[in-house]
Amino acid sequence: MTSHEKAVVLLSGGLDSATVAAIAVQRGFSLHALTFNYGQRHDVELRSAGKLAGFFRTESHVIIDIPSKVFSTALVKNSGIDVPKNRLHDADVIPSTYVPARNIIFLSFALAYAESSGARHIFIGANAVDYSGYPDCRPEFFRAFQVMADAGTRAGVEGRGFIIETPLLEWTKAEIIRKGVELGVDYSMTHSCYDPGDDGTSCGECDSCIIRSRGFAEAGVPDPTIYRKKS
C-alpha cells in the first residue's frame, strides 16, 4: 500500500467512527468521508462529523441526504417514538433505536463511492460487542455484504474487489476508547446520545449514553461528554 491509497470511511460523528478513522489514518490511507443525514432527531451528530472530518483532514467529506420517510418506524424526526431510557439490556431483543437496513444502505452508498473514486477499502466503525442488539452490526452481516460487493460490482467481477474494514467489530467499548486515545483522538468532538438537548448536551440515560459512559469508566479515561443535569 502506498501512503496515499484512498479509503472511504463512514463518519457518523460518534465515538466508534472517530476511532476507525484514526486507525485508517494510522495505516496510511487518504480518507474520503461519507456522512448520512437521514432525519436524525438532532443536528449534533452532523456537526460532530464535520468537526471530525476537519480533525482528520479528510480529502473529501460528502453528506448524503436520505428522506426520513424511508425510516419512518425508527427514531427519526416526527416519528412519535420515544427514546428508551435506563432499559435492561437484552441481546436477544432488537430495540426501538434500530434503524431498518441502515448499514445495508450506508455501505451500498460507500461501495458506489469507492468504485467511482478508485478506493478499495471501506472503513466502518461497527461493533458486535456493545452493539445494542442491531442485526446489521454482526460479523455474519459483514461477511455477507463482502460477498455481495464482490459479486455485484464491476471491480469485484474483474478481480479488483473491495475490502470491508471492521477493525472494531470484536472490541469492547473500553478497548476502542483506549485505542483512540493512543492514536490521539479528541473524543470531545464526538457525540453518541440518542436524545440530546438543544444545546448538544447528552441525556446520560439512553442505551448509547450508558454504553459510552461505561466504556470510558472501564478504560480508565476521563469522559469528556457533557451530560445534562437530571431534574
PDB file of C-alpha atoms in Angstrom:
ATOM      1  CA  MET A   1       0.000   0.000   0.000  1.00  0.00           C
ATOM      2  CA  THR A   2       1.253   3.470  -0.868  1.00  0.00           C
ATOM      3  CA  SER A   3       0.954   6.205   1.726  1.00  0.00           C
ATOM      4  CA  HIS A   4      -1.732   7.867  -0.392  1.00  0.00           C
ATOM      5  CA  GLU A   5      -4.044   4.948  -1.146  1.00  0.00           C
ATOM      6  CA  LYS A   6      -7.665   6.019  -0.880  1.00  0.00           C
ATOM      7  CA  ALA A   7     -10.159   4.680   1.628  1.00  0.00           C
ATOM      8  CA  VAL A   8     -13.811   5.509   2.184  1.00  0.00           C
ATOM      9  CA  VAL A   9     -14.751   5.924   5.844  1.00  0.00           C
ATOM     10  CA  LEU A  10     -18.287   6.141   7.228  1.00  0.00           C
ATOM     11  CA  LEU A  11     -18.107   9.109   9.588  1.00  0.00           C
ATOM     12  CA  SER A  12     -21.187   9.388  11.782  1.00  0.00           C
ATOM     13  CA  GLY A  13     -19.732  11.755  14.344  1.00  0.00           C
ATOM     14  CA  GLY A  14     -19.726   9.072  17.016  1.00  0.00           C
ATOM     15  CA  LEU A  15     -17.007   7.545  19.122  1.00  0.00           C
ATOM     16  CA  ASP A  16     -16.596   4.410  17.010  1.00  0.00           C
ATOM     17  CA  SER A  17     -16.426   6.182  13.656  1.00  0.00           C
ATOM     18  CA  ALA A  18     -13.798   8.577  15.035  1.00  0.00           C
ATOM     19  CA  THR A  19     -11.671   5.668  16.213  1.00  0.00           C
ATOM     20  CA  VAL A  20     -11.952   3.750  12.950  1.00  0.00           C
ATOM     21  CA  ALA A  21     -10.972   6.907  11.040  1.00  0.00           C
ATOM     22  CA  ALA A  22      -7.882   7.236  13.243  1.00  0.00           C
ATOM     23  CA  ILE A  23      -6.963   3.611  12.524  1.00  0.00           C
ATOM     24  CA  ALA A  24      -7.287   4.229   8.786  1.00  0.00           C
ATOM     25  CA  VAL A  25      -5.035   7.291   9.067  1.00  0.00           C
ATOM     26  CA  GLN A  26      -2.501   5.277  11.075  1.00  0.00           C
ATOM     27  CA  ARG A  27      -2.423   2.735   8.274  1.00  0.00           C
ATOM     28  CA  GLY A  28      -1.561   5.462   5.798  1.00  0.00           C
ATOM     29  CA  PHE A  29      -4.828   5.892   3.929  1.00  0.00           C
ATOM     30  CA  SER A  30      -6.092   9.097   2.370  1.00  0.00           C
ATOM     31  CA  LEU A  31      -9.613   9.437   3.755  1.00  0.00           C
ATOM     32  CA  HIS A  32     -12.792  10.181   1.848  1.00  0.00           C
ATOM     33  CA  ALA A  33     -15.588  10.542   4.398  1.00  0.00           C
ATOM     34  CA  LEU A  34     -19.296   9.850   3.995  1.00  0.00           C
ATOM     35  CA  THR A  35     -21.885  11.122   6.465  1.00  0.00           C
ATOM     36  CA  PHE A  36     -25.613  10.476   6.234  1.00  0.00           C
ATOM     37  CA  ASN A  37     -28.410  12.886   7.058  1.00  0.00           C
ATOM     38  CA  TYR A  38     -31.403  10.571   7.351  1.00  0.00           C
ATOM     39  CA  GLY A  39     -33.714  12.638   9.505  1.00  0.00           C
ATOM     40  CA  GLN A  40     -31.976  12.215  12.851  1.00  0.00           C
ATOM     41  CA  ARG A  41     -33.866  13.865  15.699  1.00  0.00           C
ATOM     42  CA  HIS A  42     -30.972  16.300  16.135  1.00  0.00           C
ATOM     43  CA  ASP A  43     -28.201  18.002  14.166  1.00  0.00           C
ATOM     44  CA  VAL A  44     -25.473  17.407  16.756  1.00  0.00           C
ATOM     45  CA  GLU A  45     -24.367  14.211  15.012  1.00  0.00           C
ATOM     46  CA  LEU A  46     -23.805  16.004  11.703  1.00  0.00           C
ATOM     47  CA  ARG A  47     -21.898  18.825  13.383  1.00  0.00           C
ATOM     48  CA  SER A  48     -19.662  16.296  15.122  1.00  0.00           C
ATOM     49  CA  ALA A  49     -18.984  14.545  11.826  1.00  0.00           C
ATOM     50  CA  GLY A  50     -17.927  17.864  10.309  1.00  0.00           C
ATOM     51  CA  LYS A  51     -15.538  18.533  13.191  1.00  0.00           C
ATOM     52  CA  LEU A  52     -14.007  15.079  12.818  1.00  0.00           C
ATOM     53  CA  ALA A  53     -13.593  15.489   9.051  1.00  0.00           C
ATOM     54  CA  GLY A  54     -11.578  18.619   9.770  1.00  0.00           C
ATOM     55  CA  PHE A  55      -9.646  16.943  12.577  1.00  0.00           C
ATOM     56  CA  PHE A  56      -8.583  14.071  10.312  1.00  0.00           C
ATOM     57  CA  ARG A  57      -8.044  16.357   7.302  1.00  0.00           C
ATOM     58  CA  THR A  58     -10.104  14.144   5.044  1.00  0.00           C
ATOM     59  CA  GLU A  59      -9.596  14.623   1.313  1.00  0.00           C
ATOM     60  CA  SER A  60     -13.357  14.959   0.929  1.00  0.00           C
ATOM     61  CA  HIS A  61     -16.446  14.887   3.104  1.00  0.00           C
ATOM     62  CA  VAL A  62     -19.745  14.117   1.394  1.00  0.00           C
ATOM     63  CA  ILE A  63     -23.025  14.433   3.293  1.00  0.00           C
ATOM     64  CA  ILE A  64     -25.764  12.297   1.749  1.00  0.00           C
ATOM     65  CA  ASP A  65     -29.396  13.191   2.376  1.00  0.00           C
ATOM     66  CA  ILE A  66     -31.843  10.311   2.738  1.00  0.00           C
ATOM     67  CA  PRO A  67     -35.531  11.169   3.243  1.00  0.00           C
ATOM     68  CA  SER A  68     -36.597  10.401   6.799  1.00  0.00           C
ATOM     69  CA  LYS A  69     -39.748   8.723   5.463  1.00  0.00           C
ATOM     70  CA  VAL A  70     -37.527   5.807   4.437  1.00  0.00           C
ATOM     71  CA  PHE A  71     -37.020   5.142   8.161  1.00  0.00           C
ATOM     72  CA  SER A  72     -40.486   6.095   9.424  1.00  0.00           C
ATOM     73  CA  THR A  73     -40.532   3.351  12.065  1.00  0.00           C
ATOM     74  CA  ALA A  74     -37.210   4.461  13.562  1.00  0.00           C
ATOM     75  CA  LEU A  75     -36.095   7.246  15.895  1.00  0.00           C
ATOM     76  CA  VAL A  76     -36.236   9.995  13.289  1.00  0.00           C
ATOM     77  CA  LYS A  77     -37.884  13.399  13.382  1.00  0.00           C
ATOM     78  CA  ASN A  78     -41.656  13.339  13.812  1.00  0.00           C
ATOM     79  CA  SER A  79     -41.756   9.549  14.206  1.00  0.00           C
ATOM     80  CA  GLY A  80     -43.522   9.824  17.549  1.00  0.00           C
ATOM     81  CA  ILE A  81     -41.272   7.116  19.016  1.00  0.00           C
ATOM     82  CA  ASP A  82     -39.851   7.720  22.488  1.00  0.00           C
ATOM     83  CA  VAL A  83     -36.171   7.124  23.173  1.00  0.00           C
ATOM     84  CA  PRO A  84     -35.884   4.212  25.644  1.00  0.00           C
ATOM     85  CA  LYS A  85     -34.141   5.196  28.868  1.00  0.00           C
ATOM     86  CA  ASN A  86     -32.364   3.103  31.507  1.00  0.00           C
ATOM     87  CA  ARG A  87     -33.610  -0.130  29.947  1.00  0.00           C
ATOM     88  CA  LEU A  88     -32.322  -3.535  30.900  1.00  0.00           C
ATOM     89  CA  HIS A  89     -30.089  -4.798  28.110  1.00  0.00           C
ATOM     90  CA  ASP A  90     -31.317  -7.931  26.351  1.00  0.00           C
ATOM     91  CA  ALA A  91     -29.127  -9.060  23.446  1.00  0.00           C
ATOM     92  CA  ASP A  92     -31.992 -11.162  22.068  1.00  0.00           C
ATOM     93  CA  VAL A  93     -34.320  -8.181  21.645  1.00  0.00           C
ATOM     94  CA  ILE A  94     -33.858  -5.634  18.863  1.00  0.00           C
ATOM     95  CA  PRO A  95     -34.550  -2.236  20.493  1.00  0.00           C
ATOM     96  CA  SER A  96     -36.648   0.619  19.123  1.00  0.00           C
ATOM     97  CA  THR A  97     -33.429   2.521  18.352  1.00  0.00           C
ATOM     98  CA  TYR A  98     -32.854   0.128  15.435  1.00  0.00           C
ATOM     99  CA  VAL A  99     -32.944   1.889  12.046  1.00  0.00           C
ATOM    100  CA  PRO A 100     -34.189  -0.521   9.333  1.00  0.00           C
ATOM    101  CA  ALA A 101     -31.402  -1.695   6.986  1.00  0.00           C
ATOM    102  CA  ARG A 102     -29.262   1.316   7.882  1.00  0.00           C
ATOM    103  CA  ASN A 103     -25.856  -0.281   7.416  1.00  0.00           C
ATOM    104  CA  ILE A 104     -27.004  -2.010   4.228  1.00  0.00           C
ATOM    105  CA  ILE A 105     -27.964   1.368   2.782  1.00  0.00           C
ATOM    106  CA  PHE A 106     -24.913   3.215   4.097  1.00  0.00           C
ATOM    107  CA  LEU A 107     -22.466   0.580   2.877  1.00  0.00           C
ATOM    108  CA  SER A 108     -24.158   0.493  -0.519  1.00  0.00           C
ATOM    109  CA  PHE A 109     -23.519   4.218  -0.924  1.00  0.00           C
ATOM    110  CA  ALA A 110     -19.950   3.707   0.297  1.00  0.00           C
ATOM    111  CA  LEU A 111     -19.477   0.892  -2.207  1.00  0.00           C
ATOM    112  CA  ALA A 112     -20.658   3.064  -5.099  1.00  0.00           C
ATOM    113  CA  TYR A 113     -18.470   5.946  -3.918  1.00  0.00           C
ATOM    114  CA  ALA A 114     -15.457   3.662  -3.541  1.00  0.00           C
ATOM    115  CA  GLU A 115     -15.830   2.176  -7.014  1.00  0.00           C
ATOM    116  CA  SER A 116     -16.318   5.623  -8.552  1.00  0.00           C
ATOM    117  CA  SER A 117     -13.304   7.118  -6.778  1.00  0.00           C
ATOM    118  CA  GLY A 118     -10.949   4.175  -7.165  1.00  0.00           C
ATOM    119  CA  ALA A 119     -10.839   3.241  -3.467  1.00  0.00           C
ATOM    120  CA  ARG A 120     -10.757  -0.440  -2.462  1.00  0.00           C
ATOM    121  CA  HIS A 121     -11.054  -0.134   1.308  1.00  0.00           C
ATOM    122  CA  ILE A 122     -14.242   0.872   3.144  1.00  0.00           C
ATOM    123  CA  PHE A 123     -13.961   1.510   6.890  1.00  0.00           C
ATOM    124  CA  ILE A 124     -16.953   1.288   9.211  1.00  0.00           C
ATOM    125  CA  GLY A 125     -16.875   1.524  12.994  1.00  0.00           C
ATOM    126  CA  ALA A 126     -19.378  -1.254  13.637  1.00  0.00           C
ATOM    127  CA  ASN A 127     -19.130  -3.179  16.880  1.00  0.00           C
ATOM    128  CA  ALA A 128     -20.626  -6.571  17.744  1.00  0.00           C
ATOM    129  CA  VAL A 129     -19.785  -6.499  21.456  1.00  0.00           C
ATOM    130  CA  ASP A 130     -21.560  -3.331  22.654  1.00  0.00           C
ATOM    131  CA  TYR A 131     -23.941  -3.159  19.726  1.00  0.00           C
ATOM    132  CA  SER A 132     -27.324  -2.919  21.482  1.00  0.00           C
ATOM    133  CA  GLY A 133     -28.876  -5.784  19.523  1.00  0.00           C
ATOM    134  CA  TYR A 134     -28.615  -4.431  15.975  1.00  0.00           C
ATOM    135  CA  PRO A 135     -28.608  -7.216  13.336  1.00  0.00           C
ATOM    136  CA  ASP A 136     -26.516  -5.156  10.894  1.00  0.00           C
ATOM    137  CA  CYS A 137     -23.607  -4.932  13.332  1.00  0.00           C
ATOM    138  CA  ARG A 138     -22.938  -8.676  13.434  1.00  0.00           C
ATOM    139  CA  PRO A 139     -19.944 -10.429  11.824  1.00  0.00           C
ATOM    140  CA  GLU A 140     -22.232 -12.571   9.639  1.00  0.00           C
ATOM    141  CA  PHE A 141     -23.778  -9.454   8.132  1.00  0.00           C
ATOM    142  CA  PHE A 142     -20.407  -8.060   7.075  1.00  0.00           C
ATOM    143  CA  ARG A 143     -19.308 -11.403   5.654  1.00  0.00           C
ATOM    144  CA  ALA A 144     -22.483 -11.487   3.568  1.00  0.00           C
ATOM    145  CA  PHE A 145     -22.058  -7.903   2.422  1.00  0.00           C
ATOM    146  CA  GLN A 146     -18.480  -8.632   1.371  1.00  0.00           C
ATOM    147  CA  VAL A 147     -19.708 -11.497  -0.832  1.00  0.00           C
ATOM    148  CA  MET A 148     -22.395  -9.266  -2.325  1.00  0.00           C
ATOM    149  CA  ALA A 149     -19.899  -6.469  -3.005  1.00  0.00           C
ATOM    150  CA  ASP A 150     -17.601  -8.817  -4.902  1.00  0.00           C
ATOM    151  CA  ALA A 151     -20.476 -10.306  -6.907  1.00  0.00           C
ATOM    152  CA  GLY A 152     -22.356  -7.110  -7.688  1.00  0.00           C
ATOM    153  CA  THR A 153     -19.698  -4.642  -8.832  1.00  0.00           C
ATOM    154  CA  ARG A 154     -17.552  -4.383 -11.928  1.00  0.00           C
ATOM    155  CA  ALA A 155     -14.411  -4.142  -9.823  1.00  0.00           C
ATOM    156  CA  GLY A 156     -15.381  -7.268  -7.910  1.00  0.00           C
ATOM    157  CA  VAL A 157     -16.162  -9.297 -11.017  1.00  0.00           C
ATOM    158  CA  GLU A 158     -12.857  -8.210 -12.577  1.00  0.00           C
ATOM    159  CA  GLY A 159     -10.924  -9.351  -9.501  1.00  0.00           C
ATOM    160  CA  ARG A 160     -10.351  -5.889  -8.052  1.00  0.00           C
ATOM    161  CA  GLY A 161     -12.840  -6.318  -5.233  1.00  0.00           C
ATOM    162  CA  PHE A 162     -13.362  -4.267  -2.134  1.00  0.00           C
ATOM    163  CA  ILE A 163     -12.320  -4.833   1.455  1.00  0.00           C
ATOM    164  CA  ILE A 164     -14.918  -4.011   4.094  1.00  0.00           C
ATOM    165  CA  GLU A 165     -12.784  -2.979   7.070  1.00  0.00           C
ATOM    166  CA  THR A 166     -14.354  -3.572  10.508  1.00  0.00           C
ATOM    167  CA  PRO A 167     -11.396  -3.357  12.904  1.00  0.00           C
ATOM    168  CA  LEU A 168     -13.580  -2.614  15.944  1.00  0.00           C
ATOM    169  CA  LEU A 169     -16.010  -5.457  15.431  1.00  0.00           C
ATOM    170  CA  GLU A 170     -14.787  -7.680  18.264  1.00  0.00           C
ATOM    171  CA  TRP A 171     -13.549  -4.964  20.638  1.00  0.00           C
ATOM    172  CA  THR A 172     -15.184  -3.787  23.833  1.00  0.00           C
ATOM    173  CA  LYS A 173     -16.019  -0.099  24.112  1.00  0.00           C
ATOM    174  CA  ALA A 174     -13.164   0.294  26.593  1.00  0.00           C
ATOM    175  CA  GLU A 175     -10.703  -1.218  24.114  1.00  0.00           C
ATOM    176  CA  ILE A 176     -11.980   1.112  21.400  1.00  0.00           C
ATOM    177  CA  ILE A 177     -11.507   4.153  23.621  1.00  0.00           C
ATOM    178  CA  ARG A 178      -8.006   3.124  24.684  1.00  0.00           C
ATOM    179  CA  LYS A 179      -7.003   2.683  21.037  1.00  0.00           C
ATOM    180  CA  GLY A 180      -8.426   6.060  20.134  1.00  0.00           C
ATOM    181  CA  VAL A 181      -6.574   7.766  22.966  1.00  0.00           C
ATOM    182  CA  GLU A 182      -3.386   6.040  21.817  1.00  0.00           C
ATOM    183  CA  LEU A 183      -3.955   7.474  18.329  1.00  0.00           C
ATOM    184  CA  GLY A 184      -4.728  10.968  19.596  1.00  0.00           C
ATOM    185  CA  VAL A 185      -8.482  11.072  19.003  1.00  0.00           C
ATOM    186  CA  ASP A 186     -10.210  14.041  20.623  1.00  0.00           C
ATOM    187  CA  TYR A 187     -13.381  12.399  21.904  1.00  0.00           C
ATOM    188  CA  SER A 188     -14.834  15.742  22.987  1.00  0.00           C
ATOM    189  CA  MET A 189     -15.647  16.216  19.280  1.00  0.00           C
ATOM    190  CA  THR A 190     -17.778  13.068  19.182  1.00  0.00           C
ATOM    191  CA  HIS A 191     -21.429  12.550  20.006  1.00  0.00           C
ATOM    192  CA  SER A 192     -23.366   9.418  20.962  1.00  0.00           C
ATOM    193  CA  CYS A 193     -26.660  10.409  22.627  1.00  0.00           C
ATOM    194  CA  TYR A 194     -29.990   9.440  21.037  1.00  0.00           C
ATOM    195  CA  ASP A 195     -31.814  12.229  22.868  1.00  0.00           C
ATOM    196  CA  PRO A 196     -29.558  15.287  23.191  1.00  0.00           C
ATOM    197  CA  GLY A 197     -30.682  18.663  24.439  1.00  0.00           C
ATOM    198  CA  ASP A 198     -30.951  21.693  22.187  1.00  0.00           C
ATOM    199  CA  ASP A 199     -27.555  22.776  23.499  1.00  0.00           C
ATOM    200  CA  GLY A 200     -25.975  19.452  22.478  1.00  0.00           C
ATOM    201  CA  THR A 201     -25.746  18.013  25.989  1.00  0.00           C
ATOM    202  CA  SER A 202     -26.276  14.258  26.336  1.00  0.00           C
ATOM    203  CA  CYS A 203     -29.125  12.676  28.319  1.00  0.00           C
ATOM    204  CA  GLY A 204     -26.958  10.093  30.100  1.00  0.00           C
ATOM    205  CA  GLU A 205     -29.823   7.579  30.165  1.00  0.00           C
ATOM    206  CA  CYS A 206     -30.294   6.200  26.643  1.00  0.00           C
ATOM    207  CA  ASP A 207     -28.593   2.986  25.505  1.00  0.00           C
ATOM    208  CA  SER A 208     -25.847   4.840  23.679  1.00  0.00           C
ATOM    209  CA  CYS A 209     -25.033   7.166  26.587  1.00  0.00           C
ATOM    210  CA  ILE A 210     -24.885   4.273  29.031  1.00  0.00           C
ATOM    211  CA  ILE A 211     -22.590   2.226  26.774  1.00  0.00           C
ATOM    212  CA  ARG A 212     -20.370   5.258  26.167  1.00  0.00           C
ATOM    213  CA  SER A 213     -20.127   6.235  29.842  1.00  0.00           C
ATOM    214  CA  ARG A 214     -19.379   2.669  30.908  1.00  0.00           C
ATOM    215  CA  GLY A 215     -16.707   2.392  28.213  1.00  0.00           C
ATOM    216  CA  PHE A 216     -14.817   5.432  29.448  1.00  0.00           C
ATOM    217  CA  ALA A 217     -15.042   4.212  33.054  1.00  0.00           C
ATOM    218  CA  GLU A 218     -13.745   0.738  32.141  1.00  0.00           C
ATOM    219  CA  ALA A 219     -10.971   2.245  30.010  1.00  0.00           C
ATOM    220  CA  GLY A 220      -9.862   4.446  32.911  1.00  0.00           C
ATOM    221  CA  VAL A 221     -10.165   7.504  30.665  1.00  0.00           C
ATOM    222  CA  PRO A 222     -11.974  10.734  31.679  1.00  0.00           C
ATOM    223  CA  ASP A 223     -15.289  11.055  29.858  1.00  0.00           C
ATOM    224  CA  PRO A 224     -15.397  14.431  28.044  1.00  0.00           C
ATOM    225  CA  THR A 225     -19.155  14.124  27.421  1.00  0.00           C
ATOM    226  CA  ILE A 226     -21.329  16.890  28.854  1.00  0.00           C
ATOM    227  CA  TYR A 227     -24.413  15.253  30.366  1.00  0.00           C
ATOM    228  CA  ARG A 228     -27.413  17.362  31.250  1.00  0.00           C
ATOM    229  CA  LYS A 229     -28.446  17.639  34.846  1.00  0.00           C
ATOM    230  CA  LYS A 230     -31.362  15.457  35.858  1.00  0.00           C
ATOM    231  CA  SER A 231     -34.336  17.375  37.217  1.00  0.00           C
TER     232      SER A 231
END
